[in-house]
CSV table of C-alpha atoms and ligand atoms in Angstrom, one decimal:
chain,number,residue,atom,x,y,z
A,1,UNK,CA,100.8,95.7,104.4
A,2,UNK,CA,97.3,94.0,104.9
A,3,UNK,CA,96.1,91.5,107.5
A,4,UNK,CA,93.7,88.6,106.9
A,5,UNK,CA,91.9,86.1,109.8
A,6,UNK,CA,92.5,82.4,108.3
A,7,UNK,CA,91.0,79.6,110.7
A,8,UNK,CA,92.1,75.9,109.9
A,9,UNK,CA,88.8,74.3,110.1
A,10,UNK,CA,88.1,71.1,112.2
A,11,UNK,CA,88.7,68.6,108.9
A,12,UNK,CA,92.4,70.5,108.8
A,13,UNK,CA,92.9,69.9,112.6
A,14,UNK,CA,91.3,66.4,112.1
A,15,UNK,CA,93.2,65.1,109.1
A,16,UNK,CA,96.7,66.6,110.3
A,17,UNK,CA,96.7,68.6,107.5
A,18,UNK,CA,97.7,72.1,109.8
A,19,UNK,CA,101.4,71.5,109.4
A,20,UNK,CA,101.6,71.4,105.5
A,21,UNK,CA,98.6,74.5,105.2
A,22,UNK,CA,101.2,76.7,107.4
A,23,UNK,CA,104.0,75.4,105.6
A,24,UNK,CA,102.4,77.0,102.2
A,25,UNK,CA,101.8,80.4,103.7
A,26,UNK,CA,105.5,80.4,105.1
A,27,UNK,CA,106.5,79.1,101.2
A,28,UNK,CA,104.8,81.9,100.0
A,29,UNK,CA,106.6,84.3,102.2
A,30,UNK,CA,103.6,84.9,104.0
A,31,UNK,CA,103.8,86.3,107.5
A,32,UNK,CA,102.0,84.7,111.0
A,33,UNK,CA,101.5,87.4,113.5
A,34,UNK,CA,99.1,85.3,115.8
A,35,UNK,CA,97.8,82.2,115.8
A,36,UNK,CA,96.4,80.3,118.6
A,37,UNK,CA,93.9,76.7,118.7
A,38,UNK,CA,90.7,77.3,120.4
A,39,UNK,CA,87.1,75.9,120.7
A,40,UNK,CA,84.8,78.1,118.3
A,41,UNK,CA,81.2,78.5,120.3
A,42,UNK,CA,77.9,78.2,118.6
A,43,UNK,CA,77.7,82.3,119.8
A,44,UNK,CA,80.7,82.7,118.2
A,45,UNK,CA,80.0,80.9,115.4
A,46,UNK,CA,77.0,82.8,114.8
A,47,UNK,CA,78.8,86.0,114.9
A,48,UNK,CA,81.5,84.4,112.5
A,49,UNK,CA,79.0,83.7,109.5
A,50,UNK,CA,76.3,86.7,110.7
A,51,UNK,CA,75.3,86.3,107.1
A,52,UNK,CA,74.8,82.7,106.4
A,53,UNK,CA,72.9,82.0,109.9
A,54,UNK,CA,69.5,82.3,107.8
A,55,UNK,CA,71.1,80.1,104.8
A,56,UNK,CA,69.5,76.4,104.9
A,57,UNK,CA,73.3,74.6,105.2
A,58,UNK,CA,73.5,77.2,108.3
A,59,UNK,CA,72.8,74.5,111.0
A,60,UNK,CA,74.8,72.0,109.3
A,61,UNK,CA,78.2,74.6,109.4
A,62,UNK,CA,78.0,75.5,113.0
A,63,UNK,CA,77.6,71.6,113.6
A,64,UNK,CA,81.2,71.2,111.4
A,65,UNK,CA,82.9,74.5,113.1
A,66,UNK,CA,82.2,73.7,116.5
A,67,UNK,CA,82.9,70.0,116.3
A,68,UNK,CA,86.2,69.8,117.1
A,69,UNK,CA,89.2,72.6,117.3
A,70,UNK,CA,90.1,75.2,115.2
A,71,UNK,CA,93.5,76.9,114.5
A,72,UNK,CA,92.7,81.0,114.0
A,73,UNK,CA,95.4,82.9,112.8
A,74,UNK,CA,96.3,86.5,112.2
A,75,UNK,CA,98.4,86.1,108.2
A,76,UNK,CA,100.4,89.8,106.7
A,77,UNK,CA,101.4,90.7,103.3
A,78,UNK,CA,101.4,92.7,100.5
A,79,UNK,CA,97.7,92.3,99.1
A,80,UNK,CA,97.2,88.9,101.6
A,81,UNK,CA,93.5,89.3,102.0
A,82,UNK,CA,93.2,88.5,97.7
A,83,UNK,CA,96.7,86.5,97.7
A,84,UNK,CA,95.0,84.0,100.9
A,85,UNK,CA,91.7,83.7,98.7
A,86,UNK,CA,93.5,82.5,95.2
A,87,UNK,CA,95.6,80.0,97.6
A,88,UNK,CA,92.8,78.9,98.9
A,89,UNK,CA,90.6,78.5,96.0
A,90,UNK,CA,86.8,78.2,95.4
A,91,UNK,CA,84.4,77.4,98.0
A,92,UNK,CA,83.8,73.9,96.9
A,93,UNK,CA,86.7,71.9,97.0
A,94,UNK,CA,85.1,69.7,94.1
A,95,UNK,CA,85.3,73.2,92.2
A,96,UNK,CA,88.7,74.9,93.7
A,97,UNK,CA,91.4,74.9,91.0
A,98,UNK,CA,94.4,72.2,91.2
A,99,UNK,CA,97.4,74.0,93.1
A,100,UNK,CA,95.1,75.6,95.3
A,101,UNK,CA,94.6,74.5,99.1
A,102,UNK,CA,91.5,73.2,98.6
A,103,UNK,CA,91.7,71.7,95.1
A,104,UNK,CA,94.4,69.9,96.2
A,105,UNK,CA,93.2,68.4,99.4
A,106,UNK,CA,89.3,69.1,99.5
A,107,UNK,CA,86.7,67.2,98.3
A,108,UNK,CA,83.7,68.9,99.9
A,109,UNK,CA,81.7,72.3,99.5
A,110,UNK,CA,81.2,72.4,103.6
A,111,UNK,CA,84.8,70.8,104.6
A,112,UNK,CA,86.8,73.1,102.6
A,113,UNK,CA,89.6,72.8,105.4
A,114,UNK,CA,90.9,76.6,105.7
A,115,UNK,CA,88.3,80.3,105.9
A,116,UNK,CA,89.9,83.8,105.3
A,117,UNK,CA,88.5,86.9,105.3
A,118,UNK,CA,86.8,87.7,102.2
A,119,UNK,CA,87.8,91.7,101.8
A,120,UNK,CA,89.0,94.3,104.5
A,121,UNK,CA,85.7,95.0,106.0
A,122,UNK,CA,85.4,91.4,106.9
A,123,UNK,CA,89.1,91.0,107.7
A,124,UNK,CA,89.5,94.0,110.6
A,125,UNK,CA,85.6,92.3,111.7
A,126,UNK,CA,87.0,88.5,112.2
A,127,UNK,CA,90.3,89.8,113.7
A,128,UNK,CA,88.5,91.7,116.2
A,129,UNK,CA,86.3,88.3,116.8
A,130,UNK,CA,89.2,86.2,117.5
A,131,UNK,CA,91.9,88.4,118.6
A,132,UNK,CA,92.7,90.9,121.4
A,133,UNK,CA,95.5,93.6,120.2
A,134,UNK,CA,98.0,92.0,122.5
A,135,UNK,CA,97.3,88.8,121.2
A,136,UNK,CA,99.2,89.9,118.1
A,137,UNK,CA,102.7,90.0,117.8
A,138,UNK,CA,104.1,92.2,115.2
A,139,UNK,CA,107.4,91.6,113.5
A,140,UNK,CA,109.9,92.2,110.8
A,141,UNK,CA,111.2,88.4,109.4
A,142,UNK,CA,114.7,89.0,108.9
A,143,UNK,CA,114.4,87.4,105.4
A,144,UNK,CA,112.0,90.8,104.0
A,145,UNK,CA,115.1,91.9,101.5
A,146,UNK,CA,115.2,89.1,100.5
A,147,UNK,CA,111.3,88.1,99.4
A,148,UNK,CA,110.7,91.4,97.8
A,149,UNK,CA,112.4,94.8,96.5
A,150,UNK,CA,112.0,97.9,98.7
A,151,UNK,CA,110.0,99.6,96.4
A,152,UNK,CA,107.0,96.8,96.5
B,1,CMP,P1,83.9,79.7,104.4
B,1,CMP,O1,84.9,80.3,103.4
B,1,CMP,O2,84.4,79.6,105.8
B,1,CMP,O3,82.6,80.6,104.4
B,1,CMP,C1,81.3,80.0,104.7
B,1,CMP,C2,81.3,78.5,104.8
B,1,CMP,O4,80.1,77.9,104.7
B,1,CMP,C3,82.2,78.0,103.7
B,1,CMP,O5,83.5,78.3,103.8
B,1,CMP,C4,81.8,76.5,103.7
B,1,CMP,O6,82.4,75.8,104.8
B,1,CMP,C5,80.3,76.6,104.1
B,1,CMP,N1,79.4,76.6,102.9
B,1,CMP,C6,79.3,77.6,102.0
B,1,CMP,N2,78.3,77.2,101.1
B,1,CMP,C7,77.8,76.1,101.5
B,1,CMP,C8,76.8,75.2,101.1
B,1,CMP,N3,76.1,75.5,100.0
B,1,CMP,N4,76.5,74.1,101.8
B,1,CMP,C9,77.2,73.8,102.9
B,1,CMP,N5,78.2,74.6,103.4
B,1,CMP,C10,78.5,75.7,102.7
């Protein structure tokens, strides 16, 4: 099992979009095992996107992530952290593939509604940002033998 940090960005929250984005991790069989809605801080925004705070569209992002609430949440699965990505789709929702998150509801490079982790490094990084260990509650959905063989 991996874990991935997903954050429904301020243009989720603000176009009540949250409820259908969950709705397609739980379709998917996808597991929550934290999620809370919080203010993100320009300090904590900073440490976020540590490698974009030189990039010229830097000041414009913190302006967008910090602008109204965010939804962070702690997402499990077999191979979630590449699985969350393809759902998700490109960066650009102009570019991200119909039948992904953002190709289907995104028409913007900045306001691409939903982040996750983009490979384990970042992923046990950004939990550790938003999350305190018992913050996350660990569990086994009674529907497991039903979403996948015992072998997989
Ligand atoms: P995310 O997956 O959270 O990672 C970095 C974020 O920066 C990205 O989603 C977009 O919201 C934003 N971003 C990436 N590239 C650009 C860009 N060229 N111009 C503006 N925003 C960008």
């Amino acid at each position: 099992m991996e874990r991935t940090l997903v954050l429904l960005k301020p243009d989720c929250v603000q176009r009540r979009l949250m409820g259908k984005i969950i709705g397609r991790f739980e379709e998917k069989g996808l597991n929550i095992v934290a999620m809370k809605m919080m203010q993100i801080t320009p300090e904590l925004s900073k440490k976020h996107y540590a490698e974009h705070v030189n990039k010229p569209f830097y000041p414009g992002l913190e302006a967008f992530v910090t602008g109204a609430p965010v939804v962070a949440m702690i997402v499990e699965g077999l191979e979630v952290i590449r699985v969350m990505r393809e759902m998700l789709g490109a960066t650009s929702g102009l570019k991200a593939a119909a039948g992904t998150i953002r190709g289907d509801y995104s028409s913007s490079r900045q306001m691409n509604l939903v982040h996750a982790s983009d490979g384990p490094e970042a992923a046990a990084r950004e939990i550790a940002l938003y999350f305190r260990d018992e913050e996350i509650c660990a569990y086994e959905p009674t529907l497991t033998p039903w979403m996948k063989a015992g072998d997989e």
